[in-house]
Amino acid sequence: VVKTDTCWEWVGQISNYGYGQFTDNYHQKKWMAHRFAYTMLVGPIPEGLVIDHLCRHRSCVNPAHLEPVTHRINAIRGDGCSGLNARKTHCKHGHLFDTQNTHITKDGFRRCRACLRLWEENARLRKRLARIEADGHNDSSAIEPTRETRTKP
């Protein structure tokens, strides 16, 4: 381990994902270096929790930079899709994600209520247009679905 001003860098084997690792030949067990450091210097990792690198440096084994958290919290704090999406404050069309404008699905995903309303309105118009065209009426210009779904915040 090389100690810097902030992190303790693992200099042994590094996994394909950037985490320090080693094999304990006596117990025939492969360890992730940060989990081993936390267990030896702080104590056991509570059941159901994972170790989060607060410094975002995967090869760091400084126990002050390691925190046991749920997998969900670890993912949200990270730089993957879950973390990036969790930190978004607006939908892709610019509507604010706030308590009034955010719908949480059964699966836990956020949906923009303004965009949902526009989509539903356009769906109703498309259905009405299809009915009119099916009846053989040609003048459907009055009920064309709106093409613009974005509204500026």
PDB file of C-alpha atoms in Angstrom:
ATOM      1  CA  VAL A   1       0.000   0.000   0.000  1.00  0.00           C
ATOM      2  CA  VAL A   2       1.246   3.469  -0.885  1.00  0.00           C
ATOM      3  CA  LYS A   3      -0.166   6.172   1.381  1.00  0.00           C
ATOM      4  CA  THR A   4      -0.727   9.546  -0.261  1.00  0.00           C
ATOM      5  CA  ASP A   5      -2.098  12.714   1.339  1.00  0.00           C
ATOM      6  CA  THR A   6      -5.598  11.349   0.835  1.00  0.00           C
ATOM      7  CA  CYS A   7      -5.898   7.757  -0.372  1.00  0.00           C
ATOM      8  CA  TRP A   8      -4.085   4.560   0.480  1.00  0.00           C
ATOM      9  CA  GLU A   9      -3.390   3.067  -2.955  1.00  0.00           C
ATOM     10  CA  TRP A  10      -3.354  -0.710  -3.269  1.00  0.00           C
ATOM     11  CA  VAL A  11      -0.261  -1.683  -5.259  1.00  0.00           C
ATOM     12  CA  GLY A  12      -0.938  -5.416  -5.473  1.00  0.00           C
ATOM     13  CA  GLN A  13      -3.126  -7.144  -8.014  1.00  0.00           C
ATOM     14  CA  ILE A  14      -5.925  -5.018  -9.499  1.00  0.00           C
ATOM     15  CA  SER A  15      -9.131  -6.580 -10.824  1.00  0.00           C
ATOM     16  CA  ASN A  16     -10.542  -5.828 -14.283  1.00  0.00           C
ATOM     17  CA  TYR A  17     -12.875  -3.382 -12.529  1.00  0.00           C
ATOM     18  CA  GLY A  18     -10.071  -1.441 -10.847  1.00  0.00           C
ATOM     19  CA  TYR A  19     -10.388  -2.881  -7.318  1.00  0.00           C
ATOM     20  CA  GLY A  20      -7.397  -4.189  -5.371  1.00  0.00           C
ATOM     21  CA  GLN A  21      -7.518  -7.923  -4.733  1.00  0.00           C
ATOM     22  CA  PHE A  22      -5.396 -10.730  -3.350  1.00  0.00           C
ATOM     23  CA  THR A  23      -5.625 -14.397  -2.435  1.00  0.00           C
ATOM     24  CA  ASP A  24      -5.219 -15.557   1.154  1.00  0.00           C
ATOM     25  CA  ASN A  25      -3.423 -18.856   0.477  1.00  0.00           C
ATOM     26  CA  TYR A  26      -3.810 -20.064   4.057  1.00  0.00           C
ATOM     27  CA  HIS A  27      -7.621 -19.872   3.941  1.00  0.00           C
ATOM     28  CA  GLN A  28      -7.822 -20.332   0.153  1.00  0.00           C
ATOM     29  CA  LYS A  29      -9.964 -17.227  -0.120  1.00  0.00           C
ATOM     30  CA  LYS A  30      -9.839 -14.372  -2.627  1.00  0.00           C
ATOM     31  CA  TRP A  31     -10.276 -10.981  -0.995  1.00  0.00           C
ATOM     32  CA  MET A  32     -11.145  -7.573  -2.371  1.00  0.00           C
ATOM     33  CA  ALA A  33      -8.480  -5.375  -0.760  1.00  0.00           C
ATOM     34  CA  HIS A  34     -10.893  -2.633   0.374  1.00  0.00           C
ATOM     35  CA  ARG A  35     -13.218  -5.166   2.046  1.00  0.00           C
ATOM     36  CA  PHE A  36     -10.257  -6.804   3.790  1.00  0.00           C
ATOM     37  CA  ALA A  37      -8.912  -3.421   4.973  1.00  0.00           C
ATOM     38  CA  TYR A  38     -12.323  -2.412   6.335  1.00  0.00           C
ATOM     39  CA  THR A  39     -12.805  -5.775   8.088  1.00  0.00           C
ATOM     40  CA  MET A  40      -9.326  -5.738   9.669  1.00  0.00           C
ATOM     41  CA  LEU A  41      -9.189  -2.048  10.635  1.00  0.00           C
ATOM     42  CA  VAL A  42     -12.832  -1.189  11.424  1.00  0.00           C
ATOM     43  CA  GLY A  43     -14.757  -4.420  11.929  1.00  0.00           C
ATOM     44  CA  PRO A  44     -17.069  -6.792  10.113  1.00  0.00           C
ATOM     45  CA  ILE A  45     -19.129  -5.498   7.194  1.00  0.00           C
ATOM     46  CA  PRO A  46     -22.779  -5.611   8.269  1.00  0.00           C
ATOM     47  CA  GLU A  47     -24.918  -8.236   6.538  1.00  0.00           C
ATOM     48  CA  GLY A  48     -26.593  -6.976   3.380  1.00  0.00           C
ATOM     49  CA  LEU A  49     -24.265  -3.985   2.980  1.00  0.00           C
ATOM     50  CA  VAL A  50     -21.457  -3.272   0.540  1.00  0.00           C
ATOM     51  CA  ILE A  51     -18.419  -1.029   0.912  1.00  0.00           C
ATOM     52  CA  ASP A  52     -18.654   2.336  -0.814  1.00  0.00           C
ATOM     53  CA  HIS A  53     -15.499   4.261  -1.696  1.00  0.00           C
ATOM     54  CA  LEU A  54     -16.329   7.804  -0.583  1.00  0.00           C
ATOM     55  CA  CYS A  55     -13.251   9.020  -2.487  1.00  0.00           C
ATOM     56  CA  ARG A  56     -14.565   7.290  -5.681  1.00  0.00           C
ATOM     57  CA  HIS A  57     -11.090   5.682  -6.037  1.00  0.00           C
ATOM     58  CA  ARG A  58     -11.571   1.919  -6.430  1.00  0.00           C
ATOM     59  CA  SER A  59      -8.015   0.940  -5.508  1.00  0.00           C
ATOM     60  CA  CYS A  60      -8.100   2.936  -2.248  1.00  0.00           C
ATOM     61  CA  VAL A  61      -7.987   0.925   0.993  1.00  0.00           C
ATOM     62  CA  ASN A  62      -8.039   3.866   3.443  1.00  0.00           C
ATOM     63  CA  PRO A  63     -10.701   2.880   6.020  1.00  0.00           C
ATOM     64  CA  ALA A  64     -11.636   6.552   6.447  1.00  0.00           C
ATOM     65  CA  HIS A  65     -12.746   6.495   2.791  1.00  0.00           C
ATOM     66  CA  LEU A  66     -14.801   3.311   3.106  1.00  0.00           C
ATOM     67  CA  GLU A  67     -18.416   3.199   4.272  1.00  0.00           C
ATOM     68  CA  PRO A  68     -20.840   0.271   4.491  1.00  0.00           C
ATOM     69  CA  VAL A  69     -24.042   1.150   2.603  1.00  0.00           C
ATOM     70  CA  THR A  70     -26.827  -0.634   0.757  1.00  0.00           C
ATOM     71  CA  HIS A  71     -26.191  -1.605  -2.847  1.00  0.00           C
ATOM     72  CA  ARG A  72     -28.815   0.960  -3.896  1.00  0.00           C
ATOM     73  CA  ILE A  73     -27.069   3.835  -2.106  1.00  0.00           C
ATOM     74  CA  ASN A  74     -23.712   2.731  -3.534  1.00  0.00           C
ATOM     75  CA  ALA A  75     -25.161   2.704  -7.072  1.00  0.00           C
ATOM     76  CA  ILE A  76     -26.819   6.113  -6.649  1.00  0.00           C
ATOM     77  CA  ARG A  77     -23.589   7.664  -5.377  1.00  0.00           C
ATOM     78  CA  GLY A  78     -21.606   6.232  -8.280  1.00  0.00           C
ATOM     79  CA  ASP A  79     -21.000   7.400 -11.820  1.00  0.00           C
ATOM     80  CA  GLY A  80     -23.012   4.650 -13.521  1.00  0.00           C
ATOM     81  CA  CYS A  81     -26.466   5.054 -15.081  1.00  0.00           C
ATOM     82  CA  SER A  82     -28.282   4.807 -11.733  1.00  0.00           C
ATOM     83  CA  GLY A  83     -26.181   7.508 -10.143  1.00  0.00           C
ATOM     84  CA  LEU A  84     -26.269   9.838 -13.131  1.00  0.00           C
ATOM     85  CA  ASN A  85     -30.060   9.505 -13.480  1.00  0.00           C
ATOM     86  CA  ALA A  86     -30.662   9.951  -9.747  1.00  0.00           C
ATOM     87  CA  ARG A  87     -28.845  13.292  -9.833  1.00  0.00           C
ATOM     88  CA  LYS A  88     -30.881  14.652 -12.753  1.00  0.00           C
ATOM     89  CA  THR A  89     -33.077  17.604 -11.783  1.00  0.00           C
ATOM     90  CA  HIS A  90     -34.968  17.913 -15.087  1.00  0.00           C
ATOM     91  CA  CYS A  91     -36.437  15.488 -17.627  1.00  0.00           C
ATOM     92  CA  LYS A  92     -34.932  15.287 -21.118  1.00  0.00           C
ATOM     93  CA  HIS A  93     -37.433  17.912 -22.295  1.00  0.00           C
ATOM     94  CA  GLY A  94     -36.458  20.415 -19.597  1.00  0.00           C
ATOM     95  CA  HIS A  95     -39.306  19.948 -17.092  1.00  0.00           C
ATOM     96  CA  LEU A  96     -38.307  20.131 -13.430  1.00  0.00           C
ATOM     97  CA  PHE A  97     -38.361  16.907 -11.405  1.00  0.00           C
ATOM     98  CA  ASP A  98     -40.153  18.133  -8.289  1.00  0.00           C
ATOM     99  CA  THR A  99     -42.875  16.660  -6.072  1.00  0.00           C
ATOM    100  CA  GLN A 100     -45.718  18.058  -8.197  1.00  0.00           C
ATOM    101  CA  ASN A 101     -44.260  17.083 -11.585  1.00  0.00           C
ATOM    102  CA  THR A 102     -42.717  13.688 -10.779  1.00  0.00           C
ATOM    103  CA  HIS A 103     -44.508  10.343 -10.922  1.00  0.00           C
ATOM    104  CA  ILE A 104     -42.748   7.325  -9.391  1.00  0.00           C
ATOM    105  CA  THR A 105     -43.629   4.087 -11.182  1.00  0.00           C
ATOM    106  CA  LYS A 106     -44.195   0.744  -9.438  1.00  0.00           C
ATOM    107  CA  ASP A 107     -40.636  -0.167 -10.474  1.00  0.00           C
ATOM    108  CA  GLY A 108     -39.236   2.955  -8.796  1.00  0.00           C
ATOM    109  CA  PHE A 109     -38.528   4.954 -11.964  1.00  0.00           C
ATOM    110  CA  ARG A 110     -39.230   8.677 -12.185  1.00  0.00           C
ATOM    111  CA  ARG A 111     -41.518   9.939 -14.930  1.00  0.00           C
ATOM    112  CA  CYS A 112     -42.226  13.561 -15.816  1.00  0.00           C
ATOM    113  CA  ARG A 113     -45.939  14.296 -15.364  1.00  0.00           C
ATOM    114  CA  ALA A 114     -45.854  17.147 -17.927  1.00  0.00           C
ATOM    115  CA  CYS A 115     -44.425  14.813 -20.573  1.00  0.00           C
ATOM    116  CA  LEU A 116     -46.917  12.076 -19.616  1.00  0.00           C
ATOM    117  CA  ARG A 117     -49.806  14.536 -20.063  1.00  0.00           C
ATOM    118  CA  LEU A 118     -48.511  15.604 -23.484  1.00  0.00           C
ATOM    119  CA  TRP A 119     -48.003  11.993 -24.538  1.00  0.00           C
ATOM    120  CA  GLU A 120     -51.544  11.051 -23.413  1.00  0.00           C
ATOM    121  CA  GLU A 121     -53.018  14.056 -25.226  1.00  0.00           C
ATOM    122  CA  ASN A 122     -51.180  13.142 -28.421  1.00  0.00           C
ATOM    123  CA  ALA A 123     -52.243   9.487 -28.054  1.00  0.00           C
ATOM    124  CA  ARG A 124     -55.906  10.562 -27.785  1.00  0.00           C
ATOM    125  CA  LEU A 125     -55.524  12.750 -30.870  1.00  0.00           C
ATOM    126  CA  ARG A 126     -53.798   9.962 -32.821  1.00  0.00           C
ATOM    127  CA  LYS A 127     -56.595   7.558 -31.884  1.00  0.00           C
ATOM    128  CA  ARG A 128     -59.247  10.077 -32.920  1.00  0.00           C
ATOM    129  CA  LEU A 129     -57.417  10.736 -36.209  1.00  0.00           C
ATOM    130  CA  ALA A 130     -57.221   6.987 -36.923  1.00  0.00           C
ATOM    131  CA  ARG A 131     -60.993   6.679 -36.300  1.00  0.00           C
ATOM    132  CA  ILE A 132     -61.754   9.584 -38.657  1.00  0.00           C
ATOM    133  CA  GLU A 133     -59.491   8.174 -41.367  1.00  0.00           C
ATOM    134  CA  ALA A 134     -61.059   4.732 -40.917  1.00  0.00           C
ATOM    135  CA  ASP A 135     -64.508   6.287 -41.436  1.00  0.00           C
ATOM    136  CA  GLY A 136     -63.284   7.643 -44.761  1.00  0.00           C
ATOM    137  CA  HIS A 137     -63.111  11.313 -43.825  1.00  0.00           C
ATOM    138  CA  ASN A 138     -60.210  13.122 -45.418  1.00  0.00           C
ATOM    139  CA  ASP A 139     -60.272  16.431 -43.539  1.00  0.00           C
ATOM    140  CA  SER A 140     -58.165  15.555 -40.518  1.00  0.00           C
ATOM    141  CA  SER A 141     -56.070  18.728 -40.422  1.00  0.00           C
ATOM    142  CA  ALA A 142     -58.091  20.115 -37.522  1.00  0.00           C
ATOM    143  CA  ILE A 143     -57.055  17.306 -35.183  1.00  0.00           C
ATOM    144  CA  GLU A 144     -53.409  16.695 -36.159  1.00  0.00           C
ATOM    145  CA  PRO A 145     -51.444  15.530 -33.089  1.00  0.00           C
ATOM    146  CA  THR A 146     -49.020  18.088 -31.767  1.00  0.00           C
ATOM    147  CA  ARG A 147     -45.507  17.306 -32.906  1.00  0.00           C
ATOM    148  CA  GLU A 148     -43.862  19.446 -30.227  1.00  0.00           C
ATOM    149  CA  THR A 149     -43.809  17.726 -26.837  1.00  0.00           C
ATOM    150  CA  ARG A 150     -41.284  20.051 -25.264  1.00  0.00           C
ATOM    151  CA  THR A 151     -42.200  23.118 -23.292  1.00  0.00           C
ATOM    152  CA  LYS A 152     -39.568  25.492 -22.079  1.00  0.00           C
ATOM    153  CA  PRO A 153     -39.374  25.657 -18.272  1.00  0.00           C
TER     154      PRO A 153
END
